[in-house]
Amino acid sequence: MKKQIGKWLSILVPLLLGVGIIWYQYNSFTEDQINEIKSYFKNADYFYIYLSLVIALFGFWSRAYRWKFSLEHLGYEAKFHNNFMAVCIAYLMNLTVPRSGEISRALVLKKYEKIPFDKAFGTIVAERVVDLLIFFLFVFIGFIVQFNVLKAYVLEKIPYEKLILLIVLGIVGFIVFILIWLYSNWKIISTLKEKFSGLIEGMTSILKMKNKWAFLFHSFFIWFTYILMFYVTIFALNETSNIGFGAVVIAFIFGSLTIGFTNSGFGFYPLVIAEIFVLYHVDKPAGIAFGWLVWTSQTILMVALGGLSFLFLPILNRNK
C-alpha cells in the first residue's frame, strides 16, 4: 500500500505543480497578451516544428543504436527494433514519473530479449554518466560564452552583498559535505558511496569496450540532435528567429534541467524558456509561445512513438 501511495504521489505532485504553474502563467497575463500568445501559435511557421521532429527521430535512432555497443560489451545482443521501441517507451514513461524510463528500458529487454534486468540497467546507468558529462560540457561552454549576460541578470535579481553571502555559504556547505563524505558512517552516505562507485564502474566499462569510439560518437550525436532540434525551432516565430546561438545554448541548458527534474517539463518548461529569452530582449508572450511549441510538439512525438511501441512490441516478438 505504501509503495502504491508513493507511486501515485510521485506522479500527482509534479503534475499538480505543473498545473499550478500553468494557472499562474495564465493569470499573470492580460487578455491582450493571451490573444498575442494565441496569434503566435496561429502564425508560426510549422515547417520548422516538423523539421525539429525529424531531427528528434535521428536522436531516438542514435540512442537505440548506441545501446547495442554497451550490451555487446557484456556479451548480449538485442534486436535493433526492440532497442528502439524500448527507448521510445522510456521517453513516454518519463512523462509520468521522472527517470522511470530507465527502469522501463531494462524491463523491455528482460521481457523480449531475456537480458537480465541488472545487466541492462547497468548499461543504461553508464550511458547516463556519459550524457551527464556531455551536458556539463554544454553548461561550461554556455556559461563561458554568455558570462556577461548571466552575471548582469544574477546581480539584477540578487544584491551583491547577498550574492557574496551565498557564495560563502556554498563553500562552507561544500567543505562540510566533503568531511561528512570522507568520515561519516551514516547509512545514507554509505548508500551514496555505493551508488557512486557503481557510476564510476559503469564509466570505466565504456573505456574498455570494443566499440568505445562509436559509442562516444553516438553520445555526442545524440546531444547534437537535441540542441539542433531546439535551434531550428527558433525560426518558427519571427520574434525568436534573430536570437544568437549563445542564447539558444543557455535556454537549452535551463530547459534540459527543467525536463530532468519534473514530469518532462510540464508547465515549467515554457516559463523557464520565456525567462531566459527575456534576457535577450524577446517579449515574454513570445517566449511562452515558443516554449509551448517546443514542449508540445516533442511531447506529441514521444506519446505517439511510445504508444506505437507498446502496440508493436508484442506483435514483432510473437515467438517470445
Short mmCIF file of C-alpha atoms in Angstrom, two decimals:
data_model
loop_
_atom_site.label_atom_id
_atom_site.label_comp_id
_atom_site.label_asym_id
_atom_site.label_seq_id
_atom_site.Cartn_x
_atom_site.Cartn_y
_atom_site.Cartn_z
CA MET A 1 0.00 0.00 0.00
CA LYS A 2 2.81 2.45 0.91
CA LYS A 3 4.55 1.76 -2.40
CA GLN A 4 1.32 2.41 -4.31
CA ILE A 5 0.77 5.67 -2.43
CA GLY A 6 4.36 6.71 -3.11
CA LYS A 7 3.98 5.86 -6.78
CA TRP A 8 0.84 7.94 -7.19
CA LEU A 9 2.32 10.83 -5.23
CA SER A 10 5.40 10.82 -7.47
CA ILE A 11 3.06 11.24 -10.43
CA LEU A 12 0.44 13.57 -8.98
CA VAL A 13 2.66 16.03 -7.11
CA PRO A 14 4.74 17.14 -10.14
CA LEU A 15 1.58 17.09 -12.26
CA LEU A 16 -0.29 19.36 -9.84
CA LEU A 17 2.73 21.66 -9.60
CA GLY A 18 2.76 21.87 -13.40
CA VAL A 19 -0.96 22.69 -13.45
CA GLY A 20 -0.33 25.35 -10.80
CA ILE A 21 2.43 26.90 -12.90
CA ILE A 22 0.14 26.96 -15.96
CA TRP A 23 -2.60 28.62 -13.90
CA TYR A 24 -0.07 31.16 -12.61
CA GLN A 25 1.09 31.96 -16.16
CA TYR A 26 -2.47 32.31 -17.43
CA ASN A 27 -3.47 34.68 -14.64
CA SER A 28 -0.30 36.77 -14.90
CA PHE A 29 -1.10 37.78 -18.49
CA THR A 30 -3.61 40.36 -19.63
CA GLU A 31 -6.28 39.41 -22.15
CA ASP A 32 -4.29 41.16 -24.89
CA GLN A 33 -1.18 39.13 -24.03
CA ILE A 34 -3.17 35.88 -24.09
CA ASN A 35 -4.53 36.80 -27.53
CA GLU A 36 -0.97 37.62 -28.58
CA ILE A 37 0.23 34.15 -27.48
CA LYS A 38 -2.63 32.58 -29.45
CA SER A 39 -1.61 34.56 -32.53
CA TYR A 40 1.93 33.16 -32.26
CA PHE A 41 0.54 29.64 -32.41
CA LYS A 42 -1.69 30.56 -35.34
CA ASN A 43 1.02 32.30 -37.38
CA ALA A 44 4.00 30.06 -36.54
CA ASP A 45 5.93 28.50 -39.42
CA TYR A 46 5.26 24.85 -38.67
CA PHE A 47 7.81 23.68 -41.23
CA TYR A 48 10.49 24.23 -38.57
CA ILE A 49 8.42 22.40 -35.97
CA TYR A 50 8.15 19.37 -38.27
CA LEU A 51 11.86 19.64 -39.07
CA SER A 52 12.68 19.54 -35.35
CA LEU A 53 10.62 16.35 -35.02
CA VAL A 54 12.56 14.71 -37.86
CA ILE A 55 15.81 15.67 -36.12
CA ALA A 56 14.44 14.22 -32.88
CA LEU A 57 13.82 10.91 -34.66
CA PHE A 58 17.52 10.74 -35.55
CA GLY A 59 18.29 11.23 -31.85
CA PHE A 60 15.94 8.39 -30.91
CA TRP A 61 17.58 6.15 -33.51
CA SER A 62 21.09 7.05 -32.35
CA ARG A 63 20.27 6.36 -28.69
CA ALA A 64 18.87 2.94 -29.59
CA TYR A 65 21.86 2.14 -31.82
CA ARG A 66 24.38 3.28 -29.18
CA TRP A 67 22.84 0.89 -26.69
CA LYS A 68 23.95 -2.15 -28.65
CA PHE A 69 27.63 -1.34 -28.04
CA SER A 70 27.37 -1.48 -24.24
CA LEU A 71 25.18 -4.59 -24.44
CA GLU A 72 27.67 -6.34 -26.72
CA HIS A 73 30.43 -5.45 -24.26
CA LEU A 74 28.56 -7.56 -21.68
CA GLY A 75 28.06 -10.39 -24.18
CA TYR A 76 24.43 -9.72 -25.12
CA GLU A 77 22.87 -8.94 -28.47
CA ALA A 78 19.43 -7.41 -28.85
CA LYS A 79 17.42 -6.72 -31.98
CA PHE A 80 17.57 -3.08 -33.01
CA HIS A 81 13.79 -2.69 -33.25
CA ASN A 82 13.46 -3.84 -29.62
CA ASN A 83 16.14 -1.37 -28.54
CA PHE A 84 14.39 1.42 -30.45
CA MET A 85 10.95 0.69 -29.02
CA ALA A 86 12.39 0.37 -25.51
CA VAL A 87 13.89 3.85 -25.89
CA CYS A 88 10.57 5.25 -27.16
CA ILE A 89 8.73 3.71 -24.21
CA ALA A 90 11.34 5.20 -21.86
CA TYR A 91 10.64 8.70 -23.16
CA LEU A 92 6.92 8.10 -22.71
CA MET A 93 7.36 6.80 -19.15
CA ASN A 94 9.43 9.84 -18.21
CA LEU A 95 6.33 11.95 -18.88
CA THR A 96 4.76 10.33 -15.81
CA VAL A 97 7.47 9.69 -13.20
CA PRO A 98 10.84 11.43 -13.75
CA ARG A 99 13.61 8.94 -14.65
CA SER A 100 11.22 5.95 -14.63
CA GLY A 101 12.06 5.44 -18.29
CA GLU A 102 15.44 3.96 -17.42
CA ILE A 103 13.72 1.17 -15.49
CA SER A 104 11.22 0.52 -18.29
CA ARG A 105 14.04 0.22 -20.86
CA ALA A 106 15.70 -2.52 -18.85
CA LEU A 107 12.37 -4.28 -18.29
CA VAL A 108 11.60 -4.34 -22.02
CA LEU A 109 14.89 -6.10 -22.80
CA LYS A 110 14.38 -8.51 -19.94
CA LYS A 111 10.97 -9.46 -21.32
CA TYR A 112 11.73 -9.64 -25.03
CA GLU A 113 15.48 -10.31 -25.20
CA LYS A 114 15.95 -12.29 -21.95
CA ILE A 115 18.72 -9.92 -20.86
CA PRO A 116 18.95 -9.77 -17.03
CA PHE A 117 17.48 -6.60 -15.63
CA ASP A 118 20.57 -5.65 -13.61
CA LYS A 119 22.83 -6.04 -16.65
CA ALA A 120 20.59 -3.97 -18.93
CA PHE A 121 20.09 -1.34 -16.24
CA GLY A 122 23.85 -1.16 -15.68
CA THR A 123 24.40 -0.24 -19.34
CA ILE A 124 21.76 2.49 -19.04
CA VAL A 125 23.50 3.91 -15.95
CA ALA A 126 26.76 4.00 -17.90
CA GLU A 127 25.00 5.85 -20.72
CA ARG A 128 23.59 8.38 -18.29
CA VAL A 129 27.05 9.06 -16.87
CA VAL A 130 28.32 9.92 -20.35
CA ASP A 131 25.21 12.00 -21.09
CA LEU A 132 25.71 13.91 -17.84
CA LEU A 133 29.34 14.69 -18.69
CA ILE A 134 28.36 15.96 -22.14
CA PHE A 135 25.63 18.08 -20.58
CA PHE A 136 28.20 19.58 -18.17
CA LEU A 137 30.30 20.41 -21.24
CA PHE A 138 27.33 22.34 -22.65
CA VAL A 139 26.94 24.10 -19.29
CA PHE A 140 30.62 25.05 -19.20
CA ILE A 141 30.63 26.38 -22.77
CA GLY A 142 27.33 28.19 -22.32
CA PHE A 143 28.33 29.94 -19.11
CA ILE A 144 31.72 30.94 -20.51
CA VAL A 145 30.27 32.35 -23.74
CA GLN A 146 27.33 34.09 -22.04
CA PHE A 147 29.05 35.03 -18.77
CA ASN A 148 28.40 38.78 -19.01
CA VAL A 149 24.69 38.33 -19.73
CA LEU A 150 24.23 35.87 -16.86
CA LYS A 151 26.27 37.98 -14.46
CA ALA A 152 24.14 41.04 -15.18
CA TYR A 153 20.96 39.01 -14.67
CA VAL A 154 22.13 37.50 -11.37
CA LEU A 155 23.29 40.87 -10.00
CA GLU A 156 19.96 42.39 -11.01
CA LYS A 157 17.99 39.71 -9.16
CA ILE A 158 20.30 39.22 -6.16
CA PRO A 159 22.03 42.14 -4.34
CA TYR A 160 25.83 41.95 -4.41
CA GLU A 161 26.10 41.50 -0.61
CA LYS A 162 23.64 38.58 -0.61
CA LEU A 163 25.47 37.02 -3.54
CA ILE A 164 28.75 37.08 -1.61
CA LEU A 165 26.97 35.55 1.39
CA LEU A 166 25.51 32.79 -0.79
CA ILE A 167 28.94 32.02 -2.25
CA VAL A 168 30.49 31.81 1.25
CA LEU A 169 27.66 29.57 2.46
CA GLY A 170 28.08 27.40 -0.63
CA ILE A 171 31.83 26.97 0.01
CA VAL A 172 31.24 26.16 3.69
CA GLY A 173 28.48 23.70 2.77
CA PHE A 174 30.77 22.02 0.23
CA ILE A 175 33.56 21.62 2.80
CA VAL A 176 31.12 20.17 5.34
CA PHE A 177 29.80 17.74 2.71
CA ILE A 178 33.34 16.56 1.85
CA LEU A 179 34.13 15.97 5.53
CA ILE A 180 30.89 14.03 6.03
CA TRP A 181 31.56 12.03 2.85
CA LEU A 182 35.06 11.07 3.98
CA TYR A 183 34.49 10.35 7.67
CA SER A 184 30.77 9.70 8.27
CA ASN A 185 29.36 6.20 8.87
CA TRP A 186 25.77 7.27 8.18
CA LYS A 187 23.75 4.72 6.24
CA ILE A 188 22.67 7.22 3.61
CA ILE A 189 26.29 8.20 2.95
CA SER A 190 27.29 4.55 2.60
CA THR A 191 24.45 4.05 0.12
CA LEU A 192 25.51 7.10 -1.88
CA LYS A 193 29.12 5.88 -1.94
CA GLU A 194 27.94 2.53 -3.25
CA LYS A 195 25.88 4.21 -5.98
CA PHE A 196 28.79 6.48 -6.87
CA SER A 197 31.19 3.56 -7.16
CA GLY A 198 28.68 1.92 -9.49
CA LEU A 199 28.67 5.01 -11.68
CA ILE A 200 32.47 5.01 -11.79
CA GLU A 201 32.46 1.32 -12.68
CA GLY A 202 29.93 1.97 -15.44
CA MET A 203 32.04 4.80 -16.81
CA THR A 204 35.27 2.80 -16.84
CA SER A 205 33.50 -0.09 -18.58
CA ILE A 206 32.87 2.22 -21.54
CA LEU A 207 36.60 2.85 -21.88
CA LYS A 208 37.17 -0.90 -22.08
CA MET A 209 34.51 -1.73 -24.66
CA LYS A 210 35.49 -2.73 -28.17
CA ASN A 211 33.47 -0.04 -29.93
CA LYS A 212 34.09 2.80 -27.48
CA TRP A 213 34.74 5.37 -30.23
CA ALA A 214 31.46 4.52 -31.97
CA PHE A 215 29.75 4.72 -28.58
CA LEU A 216 31.21 8.16 -27.91
CA PHE A 217 30.37 9.36 -31.44
CA HIS A 218 26.72 8.46 -30.95
CA SER A 219 26.77 10.05 -27.49
CA PHE A 220 27.81 13.40 -28.95
CA PHE A 221 25.49 12.94 -31.93
CA ILE A 222 22.51 12.45 -29.60
CA TRP A 223 23.19 15.76 -27.88
CA PHE A 224 23.85 17.40 -31.23
CA THR A 225 20.32 16.41 -32.30
CA TYR A 226 18.92 17.71 -29.00
CA ILE A 227 20.32 21.20 -29.44
CA LEU A 228 19.75 21.24 -33.21
CA MET A 229 16.04 20.45 -32.89
CA PHE A 230 15.79 23.24 -30.30
CA TYR A 231 17.73 25.63 -32.53
CA VAL A 232 15.73 25.13 -35.73
CA THR A 233 12.50 25.81 -33.82
CA ILE A 234 13.51 29.44 -33.16
CA PHE A 235 12.79 30.14 -36.83
CA ALA A 236 9.13 29.18 -36.35
CA LEU A 237 8.49 32.62 -34.80
CA ASN A 238 9.71 35.95 -36.16
CA GLU A 239 10.25 37.20 -32.61
CA THR A 240 12.77 34.44 -31.80
CA SER A 241 14.40 33.96 -35.20
CA ASN A 242 17.09 36.59 -34.63
CA ILE A 243 18.45 35.47 -31.24
CA GLY A 244 22.05 34.29 -31.23
CA PHE A 245 23.31 30.76 -30.80
CA GLY A 246 24.66 31.62 -27.34
CA ALA A 247 21.14 32.45 -26.21
CA VAL A 248 19.94 29.16 -27.66
CA VAL A 249 22.57 27.24 -25.68
CA ILE A 250 21.61 28.92 -22.39
CA ALA A 251 17.90 28.34 -22.97
CA PHE A 252 18.63 24.74 -23.94
CA ILE A 253 20.61 24.18 -20.72
CA PHE A 254 17.90 25.50 -18.42
CA GLY A 255 15.18 23.78 -20.43
CA SER A 256 17.03 20.46 -20.10
CA LEU A 257 17.30 20.92 -16.33
CA THR A 258 13.57 21.59 -16.16
CA ILE A 259 12.81 18.42 -18.13
CA GLY A 260 15.14 16.35 -15.95
CA PHE A 261 13.69 17.43 -12.61
CA THR A 262 9.97 17.46 -13.47
CA ASN A 263 7.49 15.41 -15.49
CA SER A 264 9.41 16.24 -18.68
CA GLY A 265 8.91 19.94 -18.02
CA PHE A 266 5.11 20.01 -17.89
CA GLY A 267 4.08 23.58 -17.08
CA PHE A 268 7.60 24.61 -16.07
CA TYR A 269 9.41 24.37 -19.42
CA PRO A 270 7.67 27.27 -21.27
CA LEU A 271 8.04 29.56 -18.25
CA VAL A 272 11.77 28.85 -17.89
CA ILE A 273 12.41 29.32 -21.62
CA ALA A 274 10.48 32.61 -21.59
CA GLU A 275 12.51 33.89 -18.62
CA ILE A 276 15.77 33.11 -20.42
CA PHE A 277 14.61 34.70 -23.67
CA VAL A 278 13.68 37.89 -21.81
CA LEU A 279 17.43 38.33 -21.18
CA TYR A 280 17.84 38.52 -24.96
CA HIS A 281 15.04 41.06 -25.47
CA VAL A 282 12.34 38.63 -26.54
CA ASP A 283 8.91 39.57 -25.19
CA LYS A 284 7.63 37.15 -22.57
CA PRO A 285 4.46 36.17 -24.52
CA ALA A 286 6.65 35.21 -27.49
CA GLY A 287 8.94 33.20 -25.19
CA ILE A 288 5.98 31.43 -23.61
CA ALA A 289 4.57 30.59 -27.05
CA PHE A 290 7.95 29.29 -28.21
CA GLY A 291 8.31 27.13 -25.08
CA TRP A 292 4.87 25.60 -25.57
CA LEU A 293 5.55 24.97 -29.28
CA VAL A 294 8.75 23.07 -28.47
CA TRP A 295 7.33 21.19 -25.49
CA THR A 296 4.01 20.27 -27.11
CA SER A 297 5.50 19.06 -30.39
CA GLN A 298 8.14 16.94 -28.65
CA THR A 299 5.59 15.55 -26.20
CA ILE A 300 3.22 14.55 -29.02
CA LEU A 301 6.13 12.76 -30.71
CA MET A 302 7.05 10.89 -27.51
CA VAL A 303 3.44 9.88 -26.83
CA ALA A 304 2.95 8.70 -30.42
CA LEU A 305 6.18 6.69 -30.60
CA GLY A 306 5.80 5.32 -27.08
CA GLY A 307 2.20 4.26 -27.73
CA LEU A 308 3.09 2.61 -31.05
CA SER A 309 5.98 0.82 -29.34
CA PHE A 310 3.66 -0.61 -26.69
CA LEU A 311 1.44 -1.82 -29.55
CA PHE A 312 4.11 -3.32 -31.81
CA LEU A 313 6.47 -4.85 -29.25
CA PRO A 314 4.27 -7.94 -28.63
CA ILE A 315 3.39 -8.15 -32.34
CA LEU A 316 7.02 -8.18 -33.50
CA ASN A 317 8.01 -10.58 -30.72
CA ARG A 318 5.20 -13.13 -31.03
CA ASN A 319 7.60 -16.03 -30.61
CA LYS A 320 8.61 -14.63 -27.18
#
